[in-house]
Amino acid sequence: MYKYNDFDEKFVRERVAQFRGQVERRIDGSLTEDEFKPLRLMNGLYLQLHAYMLRVAVPYGTLNSKQMDMLAHLAETYDKGYGHFTTRQNIQYNWPALKDVPDMLSDLADVEMHAIQTSGNTIRNVTADHFAGAAADEVADPRPVAELLRQWSTDHPEFQFLPRKFKLAVTGAAADRAVIKAHDIGIRILERNGVRGYEVLVGGGLGRTPMIGKVLHDFLPEADLLPFVEATVSVWNRLGRRDNKYKARIKITVHEHGIDEIRRLVDERFAEIRPTFNGVDQEILRTIEAQFAAPEFKTASTDGFETARLANPAFRSWTDTNLTAHRADGYAIVSISIKKHGDTPGDATADQMRVMADLARKYGHDELRISHEQNVILPHVHKSDLLDIYQILRVAGLATANIGLVSDIIACPGMDYCALATARSIPIAQQIATRFDELKLEHDIGELKIKISGCINACGHHHVGHIGILGLDRAGVENYQITLGGDHTETAAIGERAGPGFSADDIVPAIERLVLGYMDLRSSADETFIEAYRRLGAAPFKGILYPKEAADAA
């Protein structure tokens, strides 16, 4: 993984010292809250519903054990003993005291971490496939490209006051595990006839106007990536709507001008700035790539793993759901579920963080990943170690066998924490997970992505859930709308609103009715919810959700 050089170290330390002075002036009253707001946002500090919230960057979701230990230290020293992993592969602390935030940032700097550009109208944390460098279907590890983009975008003088926030994601596989089609810019590494290049998408995004990104370039040469991305952001920075923040994102710019015009403008700007890139960016990329060399994979027998699977049904269930194929023989990718039934999705205690750090040190080549689905990944684990890992996870409450199943729910903090939220998300996610655990049907149901947002900003990605839930305020009462047929993968789609919303008391029974109805509709146990929805269309699913209306129509 990437290691800070002298410039990185000096830059981050100077930012910490600068912010410490700004916090001191806010506390003594020299700065008003309005004056302090843009300064704190530049350093990842929000003012939420009840307290300040610090969002820490986990660039492209990659951590080592020392960094995870530090996250645990922050949780128990400055917060309430836990942290919340987010859909941008970051971690949030919901209860820090303002006076402690500079110390938190200083502690982070000790392990090459920071909170820069995790908020504000800048280029946010660059995300990537959480199986990067390990997945069997990968063309190339996308993290060196993500790191190049991170270095380029950090404090870029032209892009510190953009029309709105800007999000990039990178994947190196045909299977999209980074939701690139729902990003302002999505990048996929391709290989054609032995030559590597990039597919570049633009104008994706969720929120109040969800859109799927459009192809801006279908095969961009490797050496052109950085100037092409800079040209794209530059065009939007000039055209983007600053008169209306709801129309400021690049997706609206693409929609208003059309992809052909945007492509023309980007190509024109690219032609202007390409000569200013003299190859230094490619030299930097090669240096970065060397830091992402694969670990030295071990060779050992996997007989014990197969024997344990046959002998232990609980272990076998966990291996069936929480393991993914690895590119190295004898290895597996382990997804650690942070979605124990009834718990808050994405929350991990300091003790749990330390357990995961220890596992990475002992069994995982000292690598961890955070997924956009709010889980933690051990990307490189030999199968001979899996039983030991499972037993340790089980004791720590981290061995839930539900990755990709109905209780593996993405949920934003909602009205329990967020000042923007219009409804609660966390209790609904907890109730759904608990209910299907009671029914003991999760594994029979199979793959099903439920995503919940507590407001129209869609931080819970509800638009791209197979079943999406959006919490709204209707005359002071929480109301939950359901969308159907969303998809966050390479076949991305925006879900269709099913009909009228449900009350907080009725939403869980409605989801139960919908899922049980799907099981009756599917052609076989192997047909997933999204496959059945695409085969049958929305009508039968709406009929299940609204039986009275369906009966009246008949």
XYZ file of C-alpha atoms in Angstrom, residues 145-545:
401
model
C -4.799 5.038 -10.296
C -6.938 6.036 -7.308
C -3.824 7.156 -5.430
C -2.651 9.192 -8.416
C -6.054 10.892 -8.537
C -5.930 11.495 -4.773
C -2.551 13.203 -4.986
C -3.606 15.269 -7.995
C -6.898 16.398 -6.458
C -5.693 17.218 -2.936
C -5.562 21.004 -2.612
C -5.675 21.369 -6.407
C -5.858 25.164 -6.748
C -8.516 25.133 -9.465
C -10.843 22.707 -7.702
C -11.147 23.860 -4.082
C -14.399 25.809 -4.629
C -16.351 23.706 -7.099
C -20.088 24.206 -7.752
C -20.723 21.157 -5.490
C -18.907 18.123 -4.169
C -17.323 15.821 -6.739
C -16.876 12.054 -6.451
C -14.637 9.663 -8.394
C -14.514 5.873 -8.335
C -12.175 3.410 -10.041
C -12.488 -0.296 -10.796
C -10.152 -2.723 -12.513
C -12.627 -5.531 -13.182
C -15.546 -6.216 -15.494
C -17.761 -6.722 -12.438
C -18.429 -3.289 -10.989
C -17.963 -3.394 -7.219
C -17.290 0.355 -6.963
C -20.639 1.705 -8.268
C -18.785 3.684 -10.946
C -21.984 4.401 -12.890
C -23.384 6.408 -9.969
C -20.363 8.724 -9.667
C -19.540 12.129 -11.098
C -16.676 10.382 -12.880
C -16.357 6.610 -12.989
C -13.236 4.940 -14.379
C -12.870 1.326 -15.455
C -9.490 -0.126 -16.414
C -9.740 -2.105 -19.656
C -7.422 -4.182 -21.785
C -7.834 -4.470 -25.563
C -5.465 -6.506 -27.707
C -2.913 -6.446 -24.915
C -3.091 -2.653 -24.532
C -4.386 -1.096 -21.320
C -6.667 1.936 -21.253
C -9.699 3.412 -19.492
C -13.419 3.661 -20.002
C -14.475 7.008 -18.539
C -18.069 7.648 -17.450
C -19.467 11.029 -16.472
C -22.627 12.409 -14.930
C -23.721 9.619 -12.625
C -25.112 10.339 -9.192
C -27.978 9.702 -6.799
C -29.695 12.274 -4.564
C -32.906 14.038 -5.548
C -32.212 13.547 -9.283
C -30.649 10.090 -9.701
C -28.849 9.411 -12.978
C -26.660 6.702 -14.474
C -23.335 7.912 -15.854
C -22.773 8.154 -19.601
C -19.685 7.073 -21.530
C -17.428 10.076 -22.108
C -14.564 8.033 -23.585
C -14.716 4.329 -24.364
C -10.960 3.662 -24.434
C -8.712 6.428 -23.181
C -4.951 5.813 -23.480
C -3.207 5.290 -20.147
C -0.988 8.354 -20.459
C -4.006 10.637 -21.017
C -5.973 9.851 -17.874
C -4.943 12.709 -15.601
C -5.203 15.512 -18.190
C -8.533 14.068 -19.388
C -9.991 13.986 -15.881
C -8.659 17.495 -15.245
C -10.249 18.694 -18.488
C -13.585 17.167 -17.460
C -13.631 18.737 -14.005
C -12.456 22.043 -15.483
C -15.336 22.122 -17.987
C -17.845 21.426 -15.236
C -16.239 23.988 -12.922
C -16.946 26.575 -15.615
C -20.429 25.401 -16.641
C -21.773 24.088 -13.329
C -24.809 25.807 -11.851
C -23.805 27.974 -8.891
C -27.226 29.649 -8.749
C -28.974 26.516 -7.450
C -27.188 23.893 -5.357
C -29.784 21.289 -6.332
C -28.733 21.698 -9.969
C -25.014 22.107 -9.374
C -23.786 18.527 -9.746
C -22.154 17.486 -13.022
C -25.031 15.088 -13.763
C -27.289 18.137 -14.237
C -24.665 19.825 -16.411
C -24.485 16.718 -18.617
C -28.272 16.515 -18.737
C -28.702 20.201 -19.654
C -25.964 20.322 -22.307
C -26.073 16.720 -23.561
C -23.251 14.195 -23.536
C -22.133 15.074 -27.080
C -21.630 18.740 -26.209
C -19.867 17.863 -22.960
C -17.595 15.501 -24.884
C -16.804 18.265 -27.390
C -15.970 20.744 -24.631
C -13.858 18.229 -22.728
C -11.942 17.293 -25.872
C -11.360 20.978 -26.578
C -10.090 21.632 -23.051
C -8.031 18.420 -23.138
C -6.279 19.597 -26.302
C -5.330 22.820 -24.492
C -3.891 21.260 -21.354
C -2.483 17.951 -22.634
C 0.821 19.567 -23.742
C 1.370 20.821 -20.169
C 1.565 17.213 -18.925
C 5.128 16.225 -19.755
C 5.025 12.656 -18.435
C 5.779 13.364 -14.789
C 2.334 12.046 -13.869
C 3.178 8.715 -15.504
C 6.484 8.571 -13.650
C 4.622 9.176 -10.414
C 2.118 6.468 -11.336
C 4.909 3.937 -11.923
C 6.379 4.813 -8.502
C 2.962 4.384 -6.906
C 2.394 1.044 -8.666
C 5.600 -0.321 -7.156
C 4.138 0.303 -3.691
C 1.121 -1.858 -4.495
C 3.087 -5.000 -5.302
C 1.268 -8.188 -4.357
C 2.282 -9.769 -1.039
C 4.292 -12.986 -0.980
C 1.526 -15.556 -1.022
C 2.240 -18.739 0.892
C 1.783 -22.309 -0.260
C 0.026 -24.696 2.099
C -2.502 -27.513 2.089
C -6.198 -26.611 2.099
C -7.345 -30.072 3.221
C -8.099 -28.821 6.731
C -10.365 -26.133 5.363
C -12.431 -28.619 3.365
C -12.648 -30.994 6.337
C -13.799 -28.195 8.648
C -16.461 -27.126 6.158
C -17.926 -30.619 6.123
C -17.802 -30.960 9.892
C -19.140 -27.545 10.969
C -22.436 -26.323 9.413
C -22.098 -22.800 10.864
C -18.594 -22.452 9.420
C -19.792 -23.823 6.083
C -22.625 -21.283 6.007
C -20.155 -18.462 6.679
C -17.801 -19.658 3.946
C -20.699 -19.893 1.497
C -21.668 -16.228 1.947
C -18.603 -14.359 3.184
C -15.843 -15.662 0.897
C -15.002 -14.539 -2.642
C -12.657 -16.124 -5.170
C -9.062 -14.903 -4.985
C -6.614 -14.667 -7.859
C -3.985 -16.734 -5.991
C -4.326 -20.502 -5.559
C -5.304 -21.546 -2.054
C -6.435 -18.040 -1.058
C -9.821 -16.422 -0.455
C -11.141 -12.907 0.068
C -12.935 -12.640 3.424
C -15.776 -10.159 3.895
C -16.361 -9.410 7.572
C -19.982 -8.445 8.086
C -20.537 -5.320 10.172
C -24.252 -6.106 9.961
C -24.980 -8.420 12.889
C -28.751 -8.779 13.147
C -30.165 -5.942 15.219
C -26.971 -3.872 15.234
C -26.424 -0.542 13.452
C -25.173 -1.220 9.902
C -21.568 -0.105 9.532
C -20.827 0.445 13.231
C -17.793 -1.269 14.752
C -16.578 -0.982 18.336
C -12.988 -0.205 19.262
C -12.564 -3.796 20.433
C -13.888 -5.134 17.130
C -11.548 -2.859 15.177
C -8.611 -4.238 17.159
C -9.721 -7.802 16.471
C -9.785 -7.076 12.739
C -6.391 -5.381 12.938
C -4.949 -8.429 14.714
C -6.387 -10.761 12.073
C -4.815 -8.684 9.311
C -1.439 -8.809 11.072
C -1.514 -12.530 11.753
C -3.376 -13.935 8.758
C -3.979 -11.225 6.147
C -0.611 -9.870 4.954
C -1.382 -6.748 7.021
C -4.125 -5.504 4.673
C -7.717 -4.470 5.344
C -10.315 -2.831 3.127
C -13.507 -0.922 3.798
C -16.286 -1.619 1.301
C -18.868 0.866 0.056
C -21.378 -1.600 1.485
C -20.145 -0.768 5.013
C -18.291 -4.005 5.666
C -14.602 -4.764 6.279
C -12.509 -6.993 4.023
C -9.472 -9.195 4.604
C -8.358 -9.346 0.957
C -5.621 -11.986 1.213
C -6.319 -15.004 3.439
C -5.036 -18.522 2.917
C -7.778 -21.110 3.222
C -5.810 -23.050 5.832
C -6.318 -20.078 8.211
C -10.029 -19.579 7.648
C -11.310 -21.742 10.516
C -9.116 -19.898 13.013
C -10.286 -16.564 11.617
C -13.933 -17.608 11.796
C -13.636 -18.678 15.421
C -12.010 -15.376 16.402
C -14.664 -13.404 14.521
C -17.443 -15.412 16.181
C -16.212 -14.496 19.664
C -16.038 -10.820 18.618
C -19.582 -10.790 17.197
C -18.276 -10.412 13.660
C -19.064 -13.794 12.118
C -22.556 -13.097 10.782
C -23.003 -15.140 7.594
C -25.039 -12.614 5.621
C -22.882 -10.901 2.980
C -25.172 -10.039 0.049
C -28.278 -11.279 1.848
C -31.379 -9.489 3.035
C -29.834 -8.288 6.346
C -26.649 -6.961 4.704
C -28.346 -3.571 4.495
C -26.752 -0.253 3.572
C -28.202 2.478 5.777
C -27.285 6.117 6.285
C -27.226 7.549 9.852
C -30.661 9.081 9.288
C -32.453 11.254 11.791
C -30.647 9.669 14.735
C -27.595 11.760 13.813
C -27.924 13.772 10.604
C -29.295 17.320 10.543
C -30.443 16.851 6.934
C -32.427 13.660 7.523
C -36.209 13.601 7.390
C -36.701 10.104 8.822
C -34.860 7.420 10.733
C -32.892 4.798 8.814
C -31.056 2.811 11.457
C -34.111 1.444 13.355
C -35.753 0.348 10.110
C -32.609 -1.511 9.032
C -32.360 -3.133 12.450
C -35.987 -4.235 12.409
C -35.768 -5.709 8.898
C -32.600 -7.638 9.745
C -34.061 -8.912 13.006
C -37.321 -9.967 11.380
C -35.684 -12.053 8.663
C -33.345 -13.596 11.219
C -36.448 -14.665 13.133
C -37.918 -16.182 9.964
C -34.649 -18.066 9.253
C -35.128 -17.490 5.529
C -32.103 -15.392 4.554
C -30.178 -18.150 2.838
C -33.319 -19.450 1.135
C -34.029 -15.951 -0.188
C -30.524 -15.621 -1.623
C -28.893 -12.477 -2.954
C -30.957 -9.382 -2.215
C -29.714 -5.812 -1.777
C -31.788 -3.563 0.482
C -30.579 0.033 0.821
C -32.106 2.703 3.073
C -31.786 6.499 3.024
C -33.202 8.880 5.607
C -33.648 11.736 3.140
C -33.637 12.616 -0.545
C -29.837 13.043 -0.562
C -29.638 9.245 -0.871
C -26.526 8.609 1.240
C -27.880 5.085 1.728
C -27.867 4.473 -2.063
C -31.573 3.514 -2.020
C -31.968 4.332 -5.727
C -29.674 1.424 -6.680
C -31.013 -1.120 -4.202
C -32.928 -4.136 -5.478
C -35.319 -2.868 -2.833
C -34.754 0.759 -1.916
C -36.320 2.549 1.030
C -36.486 6.341 1.263
C -37.579 7.931 4.533
C -39.476 11.230 4.213
C -41.390 13.621 6.449
C -45.089 13.812 5.660
C -46.688 16.498 7.859
C -44.412 15.609 10.759
C -44.850 11.851 10.340
C -42.191 9.486 9.007
C -43.192 7.957 5.691
C -41.181 5.355 3.797
C -41.283 5.029 0.009
C -40.172 1.810 -1.683
C -38.300 1.621 -4.990
C -37.847 -1.607 -6.928
C -35.354 -2.868 -9.469
C -32.331 -0.707 -8.682
C -28.873 -2.095 -9.397
C -25.424 -0.784 -8.394
C -23.320 -3.135 -10.540
C -22.125 -3.111 -14.172
C -25.811 -3.486 -15.169
C -26.673 -0.387 -13.137
C -30.246 0.862 -13.002
C -32.257 3.380 -11.000
C -35.108 1.790 -9.075
C -38.743 2.570 -9.877
C -40.990 3.991 -7.180
C -43.534 1.319 -6.278
C -46.346 3.549 -5.045
C -47.537 5.320 -1.872
C -45.261 5.268 1.155
C -45.669 3.272 4.351
C -45.649 4.382 7.974
C -42.813 3.422 10.311
C -45.063 0.684 11.733
C -46.023 -0.674 8.318
C -42.731 -0.589 6.400
C -41.203 -3.771 7.857
C -44.375 -5.862 7.270
C -44.466 -4.461 3.715
C -40.870 -5.566 3.085
C -41.618 -8.990 4.552
C -44.683 -9.322 2.321
C -42.664 -8.267 -0.714
C -39.801 -10.694 -0.125
C -42.057 -13.643 0.656
C -44.079 -12.815 -2.434
C -40.913 -12.790 -4.543
C -40.113 -16.307 -3.308
C -43.477 -17.443 -4.683
C -42.910 -15.631 -8.001
C -39.385 -16.762 -8.820
C -38.909 -19.468 -11.404
C -36.476 -21.401 -9.226
C -34.460 -21.025 -6.028
C -31.576 -19.803 -8.177
C -33.446 -16.825 -9.640
C -32.476 -13.726 -7.655
C -34.843 -10.908 -6.780
C -33.421 -8.589 -9.448
C -33.602 -11.347 -12.080
C -37.232 -12.070 -11.207
C -38.074 -8.370 -11.279
C -36.521 -7.942 -14.717
C -38.304 -11.015 -16.048
C -41.750 -10.202 -14.671
C -41.761 -6.412 -14.525
C -43.027 -4.246 -11.689
C -46.735 -5.179 -11.721
C -46.709 -8.401 -9.667
C -44.419 -6.858 -7.056
C -46.622 -3.796 -6.749
C -49.577 -6.117 -6.388
C -47.891 -7.779 -3.424
C -47.103 -4.442 -1.782
